[in-house]
PDB file of C-alpha atoms in Angstrom:
ATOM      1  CA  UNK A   1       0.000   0.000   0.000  1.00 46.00           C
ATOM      2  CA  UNK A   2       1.920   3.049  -1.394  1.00 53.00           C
ATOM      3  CA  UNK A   3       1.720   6.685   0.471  1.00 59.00           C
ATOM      4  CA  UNK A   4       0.266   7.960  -3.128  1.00 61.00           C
ATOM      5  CA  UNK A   5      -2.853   5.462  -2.806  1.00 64.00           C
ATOM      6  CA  UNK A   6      -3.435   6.706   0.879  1.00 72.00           C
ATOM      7  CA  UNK A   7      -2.793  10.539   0.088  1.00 76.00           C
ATOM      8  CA  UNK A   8      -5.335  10.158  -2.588  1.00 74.00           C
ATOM      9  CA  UNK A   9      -7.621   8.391  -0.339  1.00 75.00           C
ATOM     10  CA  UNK A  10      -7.316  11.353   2.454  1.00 80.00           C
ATOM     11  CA  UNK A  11      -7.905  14.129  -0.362  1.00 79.00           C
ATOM     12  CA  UNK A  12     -11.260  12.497  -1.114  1.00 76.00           C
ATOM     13  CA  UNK A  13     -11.835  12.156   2.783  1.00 83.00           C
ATOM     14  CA  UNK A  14     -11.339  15.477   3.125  1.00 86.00           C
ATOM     15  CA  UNK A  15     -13.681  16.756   0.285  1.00 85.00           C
ATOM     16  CA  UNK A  16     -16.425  14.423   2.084  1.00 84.00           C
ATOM     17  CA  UNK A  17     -16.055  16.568   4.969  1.00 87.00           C
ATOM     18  CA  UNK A  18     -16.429  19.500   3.277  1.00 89.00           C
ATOM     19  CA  UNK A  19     -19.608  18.655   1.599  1.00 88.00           C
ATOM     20  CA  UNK A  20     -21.238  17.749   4.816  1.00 88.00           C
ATOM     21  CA  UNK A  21     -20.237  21.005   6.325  1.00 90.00           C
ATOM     22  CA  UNK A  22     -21.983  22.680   3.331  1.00 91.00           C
ATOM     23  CA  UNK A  23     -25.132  20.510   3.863  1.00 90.00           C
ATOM     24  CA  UNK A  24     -25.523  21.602   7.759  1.00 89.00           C
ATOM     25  CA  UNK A  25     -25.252  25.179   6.544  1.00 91.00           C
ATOM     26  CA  UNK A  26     -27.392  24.494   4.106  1.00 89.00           C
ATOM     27  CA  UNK A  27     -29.836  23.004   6.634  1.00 88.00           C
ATOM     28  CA  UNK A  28     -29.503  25.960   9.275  1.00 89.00           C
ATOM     29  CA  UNK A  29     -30.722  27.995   6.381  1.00 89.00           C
ATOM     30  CA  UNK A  30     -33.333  25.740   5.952  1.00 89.00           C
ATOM     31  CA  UNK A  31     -34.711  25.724   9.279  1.00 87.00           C
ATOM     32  CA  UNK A  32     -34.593  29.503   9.820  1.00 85.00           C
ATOM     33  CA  UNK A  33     -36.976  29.825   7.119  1.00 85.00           C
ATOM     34  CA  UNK A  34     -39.461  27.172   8.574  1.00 85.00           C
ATOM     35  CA  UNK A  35     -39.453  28.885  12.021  1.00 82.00           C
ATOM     36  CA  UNK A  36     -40.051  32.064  10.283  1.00 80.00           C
ATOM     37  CA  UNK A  37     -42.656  30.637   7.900  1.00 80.00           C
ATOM     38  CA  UNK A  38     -44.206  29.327  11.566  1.00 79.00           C
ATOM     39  CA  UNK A  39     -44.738  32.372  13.411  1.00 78.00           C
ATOM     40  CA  UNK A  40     -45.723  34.219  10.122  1.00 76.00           C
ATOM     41  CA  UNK A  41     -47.730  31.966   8.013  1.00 66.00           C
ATOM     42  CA  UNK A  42     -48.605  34.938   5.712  1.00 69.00           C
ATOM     43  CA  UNK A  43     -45.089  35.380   3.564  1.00 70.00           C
ATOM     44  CA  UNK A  44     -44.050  36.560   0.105  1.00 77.00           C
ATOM     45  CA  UNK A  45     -43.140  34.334  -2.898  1.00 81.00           C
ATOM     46  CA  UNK A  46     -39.707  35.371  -2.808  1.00 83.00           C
ATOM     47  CA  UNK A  47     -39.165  33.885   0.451  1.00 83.00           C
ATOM     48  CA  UNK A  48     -40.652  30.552  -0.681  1.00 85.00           C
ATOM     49  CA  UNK A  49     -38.849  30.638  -3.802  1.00 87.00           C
ATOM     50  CA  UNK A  50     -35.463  31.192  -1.596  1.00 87.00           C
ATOM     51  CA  UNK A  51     -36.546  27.718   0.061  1.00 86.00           C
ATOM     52  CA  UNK A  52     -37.045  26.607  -3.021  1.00 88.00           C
ATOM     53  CA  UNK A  53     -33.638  27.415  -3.948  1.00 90.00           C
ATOM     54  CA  UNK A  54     -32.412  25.806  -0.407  1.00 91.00           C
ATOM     55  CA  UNK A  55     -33.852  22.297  -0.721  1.00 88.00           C
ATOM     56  CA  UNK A  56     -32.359  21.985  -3.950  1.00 91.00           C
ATOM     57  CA  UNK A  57     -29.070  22.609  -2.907  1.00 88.00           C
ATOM     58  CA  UNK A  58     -29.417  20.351  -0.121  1.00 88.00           C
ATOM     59  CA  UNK A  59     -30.579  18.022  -3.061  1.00 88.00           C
ATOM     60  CA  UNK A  60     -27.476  18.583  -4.432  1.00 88.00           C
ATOM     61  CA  UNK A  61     -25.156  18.405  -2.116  1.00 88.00           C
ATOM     62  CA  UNK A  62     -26.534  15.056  -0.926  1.00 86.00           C
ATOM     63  CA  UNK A  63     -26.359  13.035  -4.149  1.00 86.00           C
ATOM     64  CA  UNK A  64     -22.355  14.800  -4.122  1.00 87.00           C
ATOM     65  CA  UNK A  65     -21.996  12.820  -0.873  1.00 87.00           C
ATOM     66  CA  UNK A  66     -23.345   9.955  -1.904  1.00 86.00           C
ATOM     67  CA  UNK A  67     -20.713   9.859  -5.271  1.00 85.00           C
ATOM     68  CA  UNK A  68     -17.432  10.847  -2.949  1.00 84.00           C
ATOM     69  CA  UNK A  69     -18.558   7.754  -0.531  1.00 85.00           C
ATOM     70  CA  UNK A  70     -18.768   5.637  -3.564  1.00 83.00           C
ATOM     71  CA  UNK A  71     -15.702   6.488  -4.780  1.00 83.00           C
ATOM     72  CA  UNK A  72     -13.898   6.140  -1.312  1.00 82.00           C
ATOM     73  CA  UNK A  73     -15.465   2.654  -1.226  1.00 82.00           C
ATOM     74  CA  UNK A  74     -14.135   1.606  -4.645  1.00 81.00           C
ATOM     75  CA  UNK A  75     -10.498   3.072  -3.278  1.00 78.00           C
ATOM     76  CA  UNK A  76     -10.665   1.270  -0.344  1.00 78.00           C
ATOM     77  CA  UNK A  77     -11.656  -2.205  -2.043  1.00 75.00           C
ATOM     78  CA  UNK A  78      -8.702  -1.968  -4.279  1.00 75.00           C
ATOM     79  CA  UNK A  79      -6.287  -0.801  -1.617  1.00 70.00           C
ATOM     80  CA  UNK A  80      -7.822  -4.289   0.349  1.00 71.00           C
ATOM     81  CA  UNK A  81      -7.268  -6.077  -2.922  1.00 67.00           C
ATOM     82  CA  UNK A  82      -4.252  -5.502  -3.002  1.00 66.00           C
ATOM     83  CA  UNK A  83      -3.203  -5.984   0.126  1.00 61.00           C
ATOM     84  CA  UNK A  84      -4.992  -9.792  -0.007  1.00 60.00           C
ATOM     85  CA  UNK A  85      -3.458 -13.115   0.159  1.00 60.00           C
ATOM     86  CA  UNK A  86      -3.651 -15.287  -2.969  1.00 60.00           C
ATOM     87  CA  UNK A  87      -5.857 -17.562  -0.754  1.00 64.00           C
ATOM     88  CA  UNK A  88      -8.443 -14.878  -0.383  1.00 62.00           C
ATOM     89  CA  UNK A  89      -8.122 -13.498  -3.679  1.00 63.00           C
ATOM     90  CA  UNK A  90      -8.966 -17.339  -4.664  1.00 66.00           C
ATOM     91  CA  UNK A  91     -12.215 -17.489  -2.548  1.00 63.00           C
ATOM     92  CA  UNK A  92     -13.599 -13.977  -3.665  1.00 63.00           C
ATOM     93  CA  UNK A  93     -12.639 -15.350  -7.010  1.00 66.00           C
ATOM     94  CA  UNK A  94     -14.960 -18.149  -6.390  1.00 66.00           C
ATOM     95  CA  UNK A  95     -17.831 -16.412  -5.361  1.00 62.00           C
ATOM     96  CA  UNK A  96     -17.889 -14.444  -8.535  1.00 63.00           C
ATOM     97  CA  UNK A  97     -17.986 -16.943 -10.448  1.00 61.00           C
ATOM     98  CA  UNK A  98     -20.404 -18.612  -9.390  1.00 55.00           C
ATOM     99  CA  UNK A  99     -22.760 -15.680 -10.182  1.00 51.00           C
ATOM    100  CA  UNK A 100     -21.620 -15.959 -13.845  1.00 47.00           C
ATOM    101  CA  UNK A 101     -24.326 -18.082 -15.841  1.00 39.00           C
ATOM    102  CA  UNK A 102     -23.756 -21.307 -17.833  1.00 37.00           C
ATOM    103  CA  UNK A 103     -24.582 -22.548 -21.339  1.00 35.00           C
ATOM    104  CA  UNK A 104     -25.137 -26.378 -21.200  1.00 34.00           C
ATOM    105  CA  UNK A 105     -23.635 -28.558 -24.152  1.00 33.00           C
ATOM    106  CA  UNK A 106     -23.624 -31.776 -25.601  1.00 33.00           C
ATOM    107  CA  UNK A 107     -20.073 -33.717 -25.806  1.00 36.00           C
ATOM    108  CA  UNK A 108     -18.171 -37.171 -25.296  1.00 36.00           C
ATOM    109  CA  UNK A 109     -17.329 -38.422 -21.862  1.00 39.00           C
ATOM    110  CA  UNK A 110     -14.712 -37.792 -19.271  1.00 57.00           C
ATOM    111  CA  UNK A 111     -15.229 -41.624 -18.475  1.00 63.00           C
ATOM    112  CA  UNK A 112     -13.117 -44.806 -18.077  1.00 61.00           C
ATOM    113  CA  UNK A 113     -12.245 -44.264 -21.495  1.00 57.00           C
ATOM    114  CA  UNK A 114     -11.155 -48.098 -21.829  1.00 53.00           C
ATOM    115  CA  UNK A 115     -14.765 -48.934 -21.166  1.00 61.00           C
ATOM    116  CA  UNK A 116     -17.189 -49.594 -23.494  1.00 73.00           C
ATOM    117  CA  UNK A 117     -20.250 -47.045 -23.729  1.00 78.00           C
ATOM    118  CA  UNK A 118     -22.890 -49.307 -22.204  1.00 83.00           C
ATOM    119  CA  UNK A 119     -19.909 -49.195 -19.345  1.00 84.00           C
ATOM    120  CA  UNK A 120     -19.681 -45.638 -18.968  1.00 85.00           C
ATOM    121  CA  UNK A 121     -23.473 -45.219 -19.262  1.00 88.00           C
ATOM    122  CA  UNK A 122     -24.111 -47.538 -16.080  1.00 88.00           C
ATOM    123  CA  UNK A 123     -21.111 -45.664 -14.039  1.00 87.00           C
ATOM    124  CA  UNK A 124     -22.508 -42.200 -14.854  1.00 90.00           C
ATOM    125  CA  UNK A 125     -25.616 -43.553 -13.670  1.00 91.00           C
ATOM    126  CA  UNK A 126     -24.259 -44.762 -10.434  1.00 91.00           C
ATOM    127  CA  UNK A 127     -22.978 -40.910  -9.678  1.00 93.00           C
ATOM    128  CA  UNK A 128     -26.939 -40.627  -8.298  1.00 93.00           C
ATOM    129  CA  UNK A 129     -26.178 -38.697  -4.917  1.00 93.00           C
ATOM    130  CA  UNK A 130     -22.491 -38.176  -5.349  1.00 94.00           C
ATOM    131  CA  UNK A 131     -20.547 -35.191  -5.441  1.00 95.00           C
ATOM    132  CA  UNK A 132     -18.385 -34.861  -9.082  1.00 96.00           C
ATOM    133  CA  UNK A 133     -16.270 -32.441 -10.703  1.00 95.00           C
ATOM    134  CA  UNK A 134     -18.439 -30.387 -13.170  1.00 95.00           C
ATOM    135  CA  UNK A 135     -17.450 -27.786 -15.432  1.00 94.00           C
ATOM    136  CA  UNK A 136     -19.877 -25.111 -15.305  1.00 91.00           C
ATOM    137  CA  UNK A 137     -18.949 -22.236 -18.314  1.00 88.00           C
ATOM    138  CA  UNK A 138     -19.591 -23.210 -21.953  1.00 84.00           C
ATOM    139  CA  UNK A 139     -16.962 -23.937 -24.430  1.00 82.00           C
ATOM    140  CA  UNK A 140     -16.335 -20.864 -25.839  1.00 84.00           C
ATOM    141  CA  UNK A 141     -15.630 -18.919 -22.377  1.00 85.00           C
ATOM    142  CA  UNK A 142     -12.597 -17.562 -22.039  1.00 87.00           C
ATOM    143  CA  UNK A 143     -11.552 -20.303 -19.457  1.00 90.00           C
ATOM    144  CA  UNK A 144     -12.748 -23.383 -17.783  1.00 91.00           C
ATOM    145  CA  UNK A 145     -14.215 -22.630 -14.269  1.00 92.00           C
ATOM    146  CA  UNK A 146     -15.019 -25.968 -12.461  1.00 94.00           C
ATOM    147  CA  UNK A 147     -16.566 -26.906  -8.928  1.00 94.00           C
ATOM    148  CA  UNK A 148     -17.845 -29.425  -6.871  1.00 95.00           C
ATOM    149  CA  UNK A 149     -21.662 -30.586  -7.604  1.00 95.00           C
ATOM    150  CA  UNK A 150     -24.131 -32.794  -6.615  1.00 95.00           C
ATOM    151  CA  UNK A 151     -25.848 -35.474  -9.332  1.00 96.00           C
ATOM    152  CA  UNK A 152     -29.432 -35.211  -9.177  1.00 95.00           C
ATOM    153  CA  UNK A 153     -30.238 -38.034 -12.110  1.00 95.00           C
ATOM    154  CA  UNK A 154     -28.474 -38.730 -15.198  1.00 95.00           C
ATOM    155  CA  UNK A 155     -30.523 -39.475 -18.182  1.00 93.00           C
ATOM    156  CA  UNK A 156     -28.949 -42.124 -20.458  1.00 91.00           C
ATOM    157  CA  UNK A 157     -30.773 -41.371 -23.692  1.00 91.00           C
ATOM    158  CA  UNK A 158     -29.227 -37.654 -23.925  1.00 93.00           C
ATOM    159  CA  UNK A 159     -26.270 -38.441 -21.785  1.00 92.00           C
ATOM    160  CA  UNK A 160     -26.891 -35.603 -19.429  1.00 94.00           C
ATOM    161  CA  UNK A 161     -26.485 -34.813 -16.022  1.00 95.00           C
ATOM    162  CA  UNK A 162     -28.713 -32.574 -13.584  1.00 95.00           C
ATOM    163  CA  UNK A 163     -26.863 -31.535 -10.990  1.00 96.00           C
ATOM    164  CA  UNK A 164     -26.923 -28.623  -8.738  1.00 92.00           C
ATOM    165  CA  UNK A 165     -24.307 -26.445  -6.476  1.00 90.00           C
ATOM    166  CA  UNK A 166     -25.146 -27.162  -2.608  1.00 82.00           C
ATOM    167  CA  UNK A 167     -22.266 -23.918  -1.624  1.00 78.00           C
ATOM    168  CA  UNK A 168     -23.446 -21.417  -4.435  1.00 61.00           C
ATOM    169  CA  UNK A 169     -22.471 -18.278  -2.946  1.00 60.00           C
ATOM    170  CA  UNK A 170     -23.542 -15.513  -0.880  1.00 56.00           C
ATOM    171  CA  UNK A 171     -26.202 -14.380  -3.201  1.00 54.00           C
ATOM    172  CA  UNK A 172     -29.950 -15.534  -3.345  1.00 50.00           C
ATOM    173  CA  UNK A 173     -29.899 -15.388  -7.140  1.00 52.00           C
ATOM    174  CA  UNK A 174     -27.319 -18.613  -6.936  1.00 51.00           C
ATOM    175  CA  UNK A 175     -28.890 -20.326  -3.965  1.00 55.00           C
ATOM    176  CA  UNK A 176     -29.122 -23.840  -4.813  1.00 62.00           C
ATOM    177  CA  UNK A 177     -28.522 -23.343  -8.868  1.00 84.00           C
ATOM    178  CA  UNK A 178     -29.326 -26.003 -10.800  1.00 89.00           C
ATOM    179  CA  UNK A 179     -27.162 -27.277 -14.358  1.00 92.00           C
ATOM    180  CA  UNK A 180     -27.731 -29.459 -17.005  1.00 94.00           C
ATOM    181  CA  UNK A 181     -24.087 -30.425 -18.143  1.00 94.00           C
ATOM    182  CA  UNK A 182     -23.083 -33.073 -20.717  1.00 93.00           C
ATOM    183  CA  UNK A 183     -21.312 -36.100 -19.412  1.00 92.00           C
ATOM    184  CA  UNK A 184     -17.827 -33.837 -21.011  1.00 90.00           C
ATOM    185  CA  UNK A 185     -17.905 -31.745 -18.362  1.00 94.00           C
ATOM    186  CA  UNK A 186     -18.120 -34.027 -15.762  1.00 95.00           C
ATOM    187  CA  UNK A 187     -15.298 -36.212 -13.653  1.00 95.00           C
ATOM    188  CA  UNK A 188     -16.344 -38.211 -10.556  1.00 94.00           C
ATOM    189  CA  UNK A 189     -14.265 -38.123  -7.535  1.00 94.00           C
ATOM    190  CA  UNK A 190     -12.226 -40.676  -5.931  1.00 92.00           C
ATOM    191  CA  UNK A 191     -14.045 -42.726  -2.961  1.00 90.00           C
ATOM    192  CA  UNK A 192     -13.013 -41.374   0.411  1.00 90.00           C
ATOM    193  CA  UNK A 193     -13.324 -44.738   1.602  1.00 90.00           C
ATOM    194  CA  UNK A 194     -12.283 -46.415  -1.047  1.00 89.00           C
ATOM    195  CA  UNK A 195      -8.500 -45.324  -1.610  1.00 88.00           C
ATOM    196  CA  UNK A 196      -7.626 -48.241  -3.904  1.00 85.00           C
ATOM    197  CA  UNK A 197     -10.175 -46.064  -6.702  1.00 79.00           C
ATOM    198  CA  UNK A 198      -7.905 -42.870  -7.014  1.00 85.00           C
ATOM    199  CA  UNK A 199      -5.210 -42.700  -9.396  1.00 86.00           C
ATOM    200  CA  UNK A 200      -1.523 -42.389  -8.384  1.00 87.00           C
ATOM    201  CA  UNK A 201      -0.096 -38.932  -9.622  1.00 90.00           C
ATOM    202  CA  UNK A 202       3.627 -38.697  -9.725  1.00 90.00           C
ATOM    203  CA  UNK A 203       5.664 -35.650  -8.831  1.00 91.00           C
ATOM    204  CA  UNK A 204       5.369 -33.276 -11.697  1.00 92.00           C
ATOM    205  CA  UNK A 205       1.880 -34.222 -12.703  1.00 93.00           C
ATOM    206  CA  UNK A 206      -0.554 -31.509 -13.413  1.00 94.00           C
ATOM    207  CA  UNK A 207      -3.761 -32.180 -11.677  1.00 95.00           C
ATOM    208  CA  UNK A 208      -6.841 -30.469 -11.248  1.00 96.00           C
ATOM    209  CA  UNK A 209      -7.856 -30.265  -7.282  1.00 96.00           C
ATOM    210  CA  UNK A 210     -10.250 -28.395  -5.171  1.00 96.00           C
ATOM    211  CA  UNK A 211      -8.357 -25.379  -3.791  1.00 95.00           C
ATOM    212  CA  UNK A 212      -8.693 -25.995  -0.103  1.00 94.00           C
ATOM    213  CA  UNK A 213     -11.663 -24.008   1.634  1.00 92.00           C
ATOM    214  CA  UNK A 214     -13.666 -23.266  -1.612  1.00 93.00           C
ATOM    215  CA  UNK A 215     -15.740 -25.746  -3.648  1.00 93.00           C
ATOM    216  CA  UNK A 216     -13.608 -24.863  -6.434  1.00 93.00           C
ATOM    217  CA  UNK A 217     -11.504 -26.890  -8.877  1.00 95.00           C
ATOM    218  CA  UNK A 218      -8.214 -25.495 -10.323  1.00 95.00           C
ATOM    219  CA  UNK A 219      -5.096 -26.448 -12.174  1.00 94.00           C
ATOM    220  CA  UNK A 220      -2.198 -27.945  -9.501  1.00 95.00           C
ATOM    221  CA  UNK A 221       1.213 -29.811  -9.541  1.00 95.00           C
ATOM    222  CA  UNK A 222       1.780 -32.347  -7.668  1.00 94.00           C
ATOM    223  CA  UNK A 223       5.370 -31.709  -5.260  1.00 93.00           C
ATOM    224  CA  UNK A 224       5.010 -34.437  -2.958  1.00 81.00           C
ATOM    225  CA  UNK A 225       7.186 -37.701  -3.197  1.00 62.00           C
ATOM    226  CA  UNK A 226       6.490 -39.349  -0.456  1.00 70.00           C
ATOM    227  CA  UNK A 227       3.334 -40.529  -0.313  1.00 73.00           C
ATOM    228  CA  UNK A 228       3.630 -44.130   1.494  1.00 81.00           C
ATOM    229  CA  UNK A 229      -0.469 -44.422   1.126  1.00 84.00           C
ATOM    230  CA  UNK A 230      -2.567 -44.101  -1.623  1.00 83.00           C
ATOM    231  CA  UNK A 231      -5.042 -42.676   1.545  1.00 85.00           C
ATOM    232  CA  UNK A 232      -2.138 -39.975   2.367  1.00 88.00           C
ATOM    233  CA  UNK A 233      -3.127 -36.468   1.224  1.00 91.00           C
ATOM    234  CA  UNK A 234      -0.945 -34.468  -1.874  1.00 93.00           C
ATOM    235  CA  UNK A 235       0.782 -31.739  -1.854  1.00 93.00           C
ATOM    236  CA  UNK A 236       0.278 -29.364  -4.711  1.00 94.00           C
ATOM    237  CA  UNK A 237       1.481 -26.065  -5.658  1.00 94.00           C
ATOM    238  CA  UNK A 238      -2.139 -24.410  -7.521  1.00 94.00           C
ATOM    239  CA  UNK A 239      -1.291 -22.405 -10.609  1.00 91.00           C
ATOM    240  CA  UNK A 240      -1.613 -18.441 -10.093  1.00 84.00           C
ATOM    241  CA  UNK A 241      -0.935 -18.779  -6.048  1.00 87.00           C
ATOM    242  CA  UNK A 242       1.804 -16.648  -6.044  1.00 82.00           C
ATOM    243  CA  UNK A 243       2.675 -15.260  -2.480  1.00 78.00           C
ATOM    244  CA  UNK A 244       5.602 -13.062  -1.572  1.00 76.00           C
ATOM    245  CA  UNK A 245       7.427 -14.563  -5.067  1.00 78.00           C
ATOM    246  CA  UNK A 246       6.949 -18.378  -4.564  1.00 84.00           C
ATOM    247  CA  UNK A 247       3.926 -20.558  -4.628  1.00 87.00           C
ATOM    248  CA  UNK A 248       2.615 -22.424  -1.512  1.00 91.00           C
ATOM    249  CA  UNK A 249       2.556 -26.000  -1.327  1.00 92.00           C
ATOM    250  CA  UNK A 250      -1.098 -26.760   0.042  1.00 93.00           C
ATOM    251  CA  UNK A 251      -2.218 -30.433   1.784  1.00 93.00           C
ATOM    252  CA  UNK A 252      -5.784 -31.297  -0.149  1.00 95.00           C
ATOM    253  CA  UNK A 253      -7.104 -34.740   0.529  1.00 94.00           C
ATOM    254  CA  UNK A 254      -6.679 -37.569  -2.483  1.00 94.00           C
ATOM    255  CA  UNK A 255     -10.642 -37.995  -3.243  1.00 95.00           C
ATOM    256  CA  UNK A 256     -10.382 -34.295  -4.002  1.00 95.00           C
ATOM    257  CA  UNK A 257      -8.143 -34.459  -7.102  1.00 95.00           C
ATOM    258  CA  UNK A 258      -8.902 -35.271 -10.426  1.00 95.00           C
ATOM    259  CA  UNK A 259      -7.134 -35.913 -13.807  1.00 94.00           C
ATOM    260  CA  UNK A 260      -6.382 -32.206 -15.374  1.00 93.00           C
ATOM    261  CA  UNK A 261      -8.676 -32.735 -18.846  1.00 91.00           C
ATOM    262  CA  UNK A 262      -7.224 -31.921 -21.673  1.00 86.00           C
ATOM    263  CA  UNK A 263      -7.079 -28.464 -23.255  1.00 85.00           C
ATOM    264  CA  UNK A 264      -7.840 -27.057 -19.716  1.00 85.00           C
ATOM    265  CA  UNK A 265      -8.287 -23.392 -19.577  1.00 83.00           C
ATOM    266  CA  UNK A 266      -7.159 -21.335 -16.447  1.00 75.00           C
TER     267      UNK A 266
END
């Protein structure tokens, strides 16, 4: 936070001030004329037209306050922007995305891909009441924006899921939004209790992993190399996590990390 930002910040502060000063002025004014106009209800045009006058400065004046508090509020959010971690700047991220709205698709599957269809029909139909991966913005977005869903039903003759967000955000436009998404944009977790069903991701890998304490997905590398259990937790370092010059290397559990699909768009 520079000692231009805040000098510019204290100018505006200070021209706030000054309008309100001008408004209680304003408003003395103002009430000299009503105690007048109450002890002599008989008065001339020129002294209502003078209130007239009044009021509309006070109009004025207000509407000025209300733009100089505005613009100290938009200061302040960038000087707290800036001063954020990448870990915060990661969850407000989240939360605007998820007021962004979706275009639903039809595409191939992000299934065993060794499996036959009939296969990978009956184990998207088994994701009933699970939480999976799903890519929520339409192909021609400018990048991929994935998070964690729940699978309402799955409907084998279009090969579409309906799922819907159970954390969509602060918002009650998002509560509890609902997407249709084609089996593409859709990768099911590994089992928590079921270890043996994750894949094994070398050191080096790129992955694509909840970031932890959102519900969204992003590109990761793995860093750890000691993993004795397939149960044991990664270590990743997430793409665009920069802190003071190096990127963190965050724990997230194994059922919360998924293949990185290809052409992935961050």
């Amino acid at each position: 936070m520079s000692g231009i930002e805040i000098s510019v910040l204290l100018d505006k502060s200070k021209e706030l001030d000054q309008l309100r000063k001008e408004q209680e002025e304003v408003h003395q004014e103002i009430n000299k004329i009503h105690k007048k106009l109450q002890s002599t209800p008989e008065t001339s045009d020129a002294i209502l037209i003078k209130l007239r006058q009044l009021y509309c400065h006070a109009k004025d004046l207000s509407e000025n306050e209300v733009s100089a508090s505005n613009a100290l509020m938009s200061q302040l959010d960038a000087l707290l922007q800036s001063g954020l971690s990448a870990a915060q700047r990661k969850k407000i991220e989240v939360s605007e995305q998820k007021k962004k709205r979706m275009k639903s698709d039809s595409d191939i599957a992000r299934f065993p891909p060794n499996a036959s269809m009939r296969s990978q029909l009956e184990h998207a139909a088994n994701q009933k009441g699970e939480q999976v991966a799903a890519r929520v913005s339409s192909d021609d977005a400018e990048k991929d924006e994935w998070f964690i869903v729940k699978v309402i039903n799955f409907d084998k003759d279009t090969k579409e899921f309906e799922v819907f967000d159970e954390e969509p955000g602060d918002d009650e436009e998002s509560a509890q939004r609902k997407y249709t998404l084609p089996m593409s944009h859709i990768i099911p977790f590994p089992k928590k209790n079921d270890p043996s069903s994750a894949p094994d991701f070398p050191p080096g890998r790129h992955v694509l992993a909840v970031y932890p304490g959102t519900t969204a997905l992003y590109k990761a590398t793995v860093v750890n190399s000691h993993r004795k259990r397939k149960s044991d937790d990664y270590i990743l370092e997430f793409d665009d996590d920069e802190e003071d010059g190096s990127l963190p290397q965050r724990s997230v559990p194994f059922y919360k990390v998924v293949p990185l699909p290809d052409g992935h768009r961050q």
